[in-house]
Coordinates of N, CA and C in Angstrom, one line a residue:
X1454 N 45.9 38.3 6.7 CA 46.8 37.2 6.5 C 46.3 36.1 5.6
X1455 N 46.9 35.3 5.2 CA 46.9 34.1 4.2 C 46.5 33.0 5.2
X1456 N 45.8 32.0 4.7 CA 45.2 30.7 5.1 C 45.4 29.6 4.2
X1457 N 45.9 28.8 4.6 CA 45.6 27.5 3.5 C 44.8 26.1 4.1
X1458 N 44.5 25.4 3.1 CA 43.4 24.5 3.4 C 43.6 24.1 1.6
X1459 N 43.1 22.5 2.1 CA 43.3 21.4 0.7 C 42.0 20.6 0.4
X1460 N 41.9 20.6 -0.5 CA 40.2 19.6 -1.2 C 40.8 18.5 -1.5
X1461 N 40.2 17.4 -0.9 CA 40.5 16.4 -1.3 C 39.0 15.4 -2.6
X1462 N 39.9 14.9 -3.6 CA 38.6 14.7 -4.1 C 37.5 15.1 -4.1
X1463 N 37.3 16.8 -4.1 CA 36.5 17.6 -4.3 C 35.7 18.0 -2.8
X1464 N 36.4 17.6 -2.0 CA 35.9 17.7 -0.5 C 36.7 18.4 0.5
X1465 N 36.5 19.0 1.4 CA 37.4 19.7 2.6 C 38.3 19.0 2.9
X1466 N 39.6 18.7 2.8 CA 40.3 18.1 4.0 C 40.6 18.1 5.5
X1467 N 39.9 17.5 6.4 CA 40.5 17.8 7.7 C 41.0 17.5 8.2
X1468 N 42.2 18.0 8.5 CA 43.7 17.2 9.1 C 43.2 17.7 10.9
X1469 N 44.7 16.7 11.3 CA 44.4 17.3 12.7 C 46.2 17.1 12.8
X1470 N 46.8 18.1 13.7 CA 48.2 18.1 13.5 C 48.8 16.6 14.2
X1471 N 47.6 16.0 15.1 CA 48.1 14.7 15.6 C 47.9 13.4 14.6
X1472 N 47.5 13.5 13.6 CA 47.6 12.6 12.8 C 48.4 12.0 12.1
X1473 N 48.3 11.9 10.9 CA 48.8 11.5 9.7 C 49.3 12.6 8.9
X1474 N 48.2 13.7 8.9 CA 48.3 14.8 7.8 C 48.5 16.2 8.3
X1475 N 49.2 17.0 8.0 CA 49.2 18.1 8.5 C 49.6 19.5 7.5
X1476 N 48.6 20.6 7.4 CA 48.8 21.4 6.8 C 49.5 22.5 7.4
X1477 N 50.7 22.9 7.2 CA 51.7 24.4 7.9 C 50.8 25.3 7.6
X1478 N 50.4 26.4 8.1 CA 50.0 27.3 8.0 C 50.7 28.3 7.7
X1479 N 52.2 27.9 7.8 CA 53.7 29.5 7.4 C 53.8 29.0 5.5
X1480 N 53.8 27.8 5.3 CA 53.6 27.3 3.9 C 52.9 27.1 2.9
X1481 N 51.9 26.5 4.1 CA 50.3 25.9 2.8 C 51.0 24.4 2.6
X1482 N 52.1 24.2 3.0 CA 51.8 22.5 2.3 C 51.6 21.3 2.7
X1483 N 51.3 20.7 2.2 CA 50.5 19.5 3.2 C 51.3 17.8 3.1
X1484 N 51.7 17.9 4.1 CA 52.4 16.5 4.6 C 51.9 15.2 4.9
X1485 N 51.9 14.2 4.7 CA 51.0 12.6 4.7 C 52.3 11.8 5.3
X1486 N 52.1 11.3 6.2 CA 53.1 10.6 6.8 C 52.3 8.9 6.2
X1487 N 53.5 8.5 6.1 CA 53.1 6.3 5.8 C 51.8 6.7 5.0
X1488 N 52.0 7.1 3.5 CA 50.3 7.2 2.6 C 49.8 5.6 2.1
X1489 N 48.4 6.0 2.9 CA 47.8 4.4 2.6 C 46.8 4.5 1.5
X1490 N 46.6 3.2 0.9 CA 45.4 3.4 -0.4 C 44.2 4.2 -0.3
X1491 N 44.1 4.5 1.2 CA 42.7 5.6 1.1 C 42.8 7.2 1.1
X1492 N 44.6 7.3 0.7 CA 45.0 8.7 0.4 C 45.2 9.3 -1.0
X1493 N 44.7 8.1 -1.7 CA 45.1 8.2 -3.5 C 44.0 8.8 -3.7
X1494 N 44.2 9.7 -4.7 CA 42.9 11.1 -5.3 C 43.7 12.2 -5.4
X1495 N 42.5 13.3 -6.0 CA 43.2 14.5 -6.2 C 43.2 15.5 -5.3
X1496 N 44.1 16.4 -5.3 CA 44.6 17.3 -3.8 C 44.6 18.8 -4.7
X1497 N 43.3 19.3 -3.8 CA 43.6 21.0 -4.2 C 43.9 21.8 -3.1
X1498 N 45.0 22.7 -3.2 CA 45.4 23.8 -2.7 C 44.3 25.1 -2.4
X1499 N 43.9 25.4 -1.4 CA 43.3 26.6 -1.5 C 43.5 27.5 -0.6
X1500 N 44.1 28.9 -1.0 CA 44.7 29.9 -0.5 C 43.9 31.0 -0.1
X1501 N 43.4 31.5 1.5 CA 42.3 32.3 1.6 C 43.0 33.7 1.8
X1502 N 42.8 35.0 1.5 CA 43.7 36.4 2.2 C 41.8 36.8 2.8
X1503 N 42.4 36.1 3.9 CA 40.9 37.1 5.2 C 40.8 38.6 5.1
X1504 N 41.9 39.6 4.5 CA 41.6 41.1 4.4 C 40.8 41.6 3.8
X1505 N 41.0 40.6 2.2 CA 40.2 41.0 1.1 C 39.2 39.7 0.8
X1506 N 39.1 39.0 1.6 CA 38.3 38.2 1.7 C 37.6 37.2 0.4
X1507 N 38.9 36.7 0.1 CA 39.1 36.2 -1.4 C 39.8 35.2 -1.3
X1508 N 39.3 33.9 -2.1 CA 40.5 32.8 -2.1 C 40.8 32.4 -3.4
X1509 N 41.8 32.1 -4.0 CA 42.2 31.1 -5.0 C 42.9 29.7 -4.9
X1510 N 41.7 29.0 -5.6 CA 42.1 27.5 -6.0 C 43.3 27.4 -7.1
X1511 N 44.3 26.0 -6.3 CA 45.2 25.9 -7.4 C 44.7 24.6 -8.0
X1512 N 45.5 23.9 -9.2 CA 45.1 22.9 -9.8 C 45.2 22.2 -9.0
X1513 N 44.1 21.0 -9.5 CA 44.2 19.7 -8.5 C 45.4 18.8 -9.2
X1514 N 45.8 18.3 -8.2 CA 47.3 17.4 -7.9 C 46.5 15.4 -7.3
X1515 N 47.2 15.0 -8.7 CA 46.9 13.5 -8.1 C 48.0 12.9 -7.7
X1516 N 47.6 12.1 -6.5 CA 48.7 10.9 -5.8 C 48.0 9.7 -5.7
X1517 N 48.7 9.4 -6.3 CA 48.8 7.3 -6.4 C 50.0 6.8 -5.9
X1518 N 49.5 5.2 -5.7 CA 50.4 4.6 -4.9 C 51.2 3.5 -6.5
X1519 N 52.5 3.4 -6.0 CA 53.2 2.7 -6.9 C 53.0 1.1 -7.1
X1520 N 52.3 0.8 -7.9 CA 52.4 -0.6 -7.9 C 53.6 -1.6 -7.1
X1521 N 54.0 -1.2 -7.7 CA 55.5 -2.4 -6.9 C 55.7 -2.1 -5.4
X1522 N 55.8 -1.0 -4.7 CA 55.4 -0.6 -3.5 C 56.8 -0.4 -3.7
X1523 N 57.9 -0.4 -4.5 CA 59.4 0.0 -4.3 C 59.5 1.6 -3.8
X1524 N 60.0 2.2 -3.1 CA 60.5 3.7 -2.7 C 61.7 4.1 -3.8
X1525 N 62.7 3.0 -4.0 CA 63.5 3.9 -4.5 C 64.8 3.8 -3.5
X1526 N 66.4 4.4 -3.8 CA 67.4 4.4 -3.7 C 67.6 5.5 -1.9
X1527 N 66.4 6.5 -2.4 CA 66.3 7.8 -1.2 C 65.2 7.5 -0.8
X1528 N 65.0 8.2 0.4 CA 64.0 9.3 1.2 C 63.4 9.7 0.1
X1529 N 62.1 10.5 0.7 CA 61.6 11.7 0.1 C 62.0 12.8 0.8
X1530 N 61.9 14.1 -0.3 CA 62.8 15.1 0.4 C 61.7 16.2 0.3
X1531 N 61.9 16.9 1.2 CA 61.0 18.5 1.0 C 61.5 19.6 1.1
X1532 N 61.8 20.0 -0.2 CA 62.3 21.7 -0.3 C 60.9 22.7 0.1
X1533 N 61.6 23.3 0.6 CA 60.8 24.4 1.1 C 61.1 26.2 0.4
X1534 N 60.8 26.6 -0.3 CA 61.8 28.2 -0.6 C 60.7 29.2 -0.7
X1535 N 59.9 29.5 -0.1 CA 59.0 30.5 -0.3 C 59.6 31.8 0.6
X1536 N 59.2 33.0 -0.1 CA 59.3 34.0 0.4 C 59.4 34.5 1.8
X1537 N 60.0 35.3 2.7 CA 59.2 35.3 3.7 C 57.9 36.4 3.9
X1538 N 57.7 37.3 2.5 CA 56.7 38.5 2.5 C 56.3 38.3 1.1
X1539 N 55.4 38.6 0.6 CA 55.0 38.3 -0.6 C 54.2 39.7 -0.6
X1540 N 54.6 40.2 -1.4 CA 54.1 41.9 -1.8 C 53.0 41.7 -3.2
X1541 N 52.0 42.5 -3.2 CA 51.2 42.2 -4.5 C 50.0 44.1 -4.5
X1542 N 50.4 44.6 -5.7 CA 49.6 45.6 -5.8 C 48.1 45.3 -5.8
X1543 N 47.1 46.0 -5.4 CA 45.9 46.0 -5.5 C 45.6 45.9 -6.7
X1544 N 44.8 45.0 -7.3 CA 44.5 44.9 -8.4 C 45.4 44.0 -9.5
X1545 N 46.2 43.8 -8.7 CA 47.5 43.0 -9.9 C 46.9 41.3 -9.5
X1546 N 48.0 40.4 -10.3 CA 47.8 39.2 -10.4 C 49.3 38.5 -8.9
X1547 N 48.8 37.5 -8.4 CA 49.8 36.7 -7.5 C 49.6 36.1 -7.9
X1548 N 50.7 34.7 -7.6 CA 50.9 33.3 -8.0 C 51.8 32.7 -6.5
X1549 N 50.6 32.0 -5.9 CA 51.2 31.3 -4.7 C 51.5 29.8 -5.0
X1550 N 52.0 28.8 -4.5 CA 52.6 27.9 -4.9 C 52.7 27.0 -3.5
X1551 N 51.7 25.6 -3.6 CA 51.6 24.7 -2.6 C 52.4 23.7 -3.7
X1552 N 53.7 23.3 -2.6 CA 54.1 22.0 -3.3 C 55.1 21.0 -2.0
X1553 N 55.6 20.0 -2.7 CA 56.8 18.9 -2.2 C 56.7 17.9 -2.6
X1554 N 58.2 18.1 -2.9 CA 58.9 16.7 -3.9 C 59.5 15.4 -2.8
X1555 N 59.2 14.5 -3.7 CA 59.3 13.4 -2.9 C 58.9 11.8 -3.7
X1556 N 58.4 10.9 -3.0 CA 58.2 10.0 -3.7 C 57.0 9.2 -2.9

């Protein structure tokens, strides 16, 4: 099976689901509830398959806080649309995909 787990500024992130942050394990994506200035930096994705005992890093992703502290008109929203089986021949290329939009 697939595992996910995120680098934060070049470091493990450890979330704990009682917190602030929480990584899905059915997703990979990682959620920040009320982000405070000590959550600005870059965010990597990394996707482990424990069978073949291999992981790929996605690009790192920066989050900064908005000067004016305005949100905006909405919410932030989180689409979710991933597969529920992701097939891949031995030897071929995948492309998995940690994301959410929002503000």
């Amino acid at each position: 099976g697939l595992s996910y787990r995120w680098i934060f500024n070049n470091k493990t992130l450890y979330v704990q689901e009682d917190s602030r942050r929480f990584v899905s394990q059915a997703t990979g994506n990682l959620y920040i509830a009320k982000v405070e200035p000590s959550d600005v930096g870059n965010y990597t994705c990394v996707v482990t398959n424990s069978e073949a005992e291999q992981s790929v890093w996605g690009p790192p992703t920066p989050l900064t806080l908005r000067s004016d502290g305005v949100m905006g008109e909405y919410e932030p929203k989180i689409e979710v649309r991933f597969p529920e089986t992701t097939y891949a021949a031995k030897g071929s290329s995948a492309k998995l995909e940690c994301f959410a939009l929002g503000k």
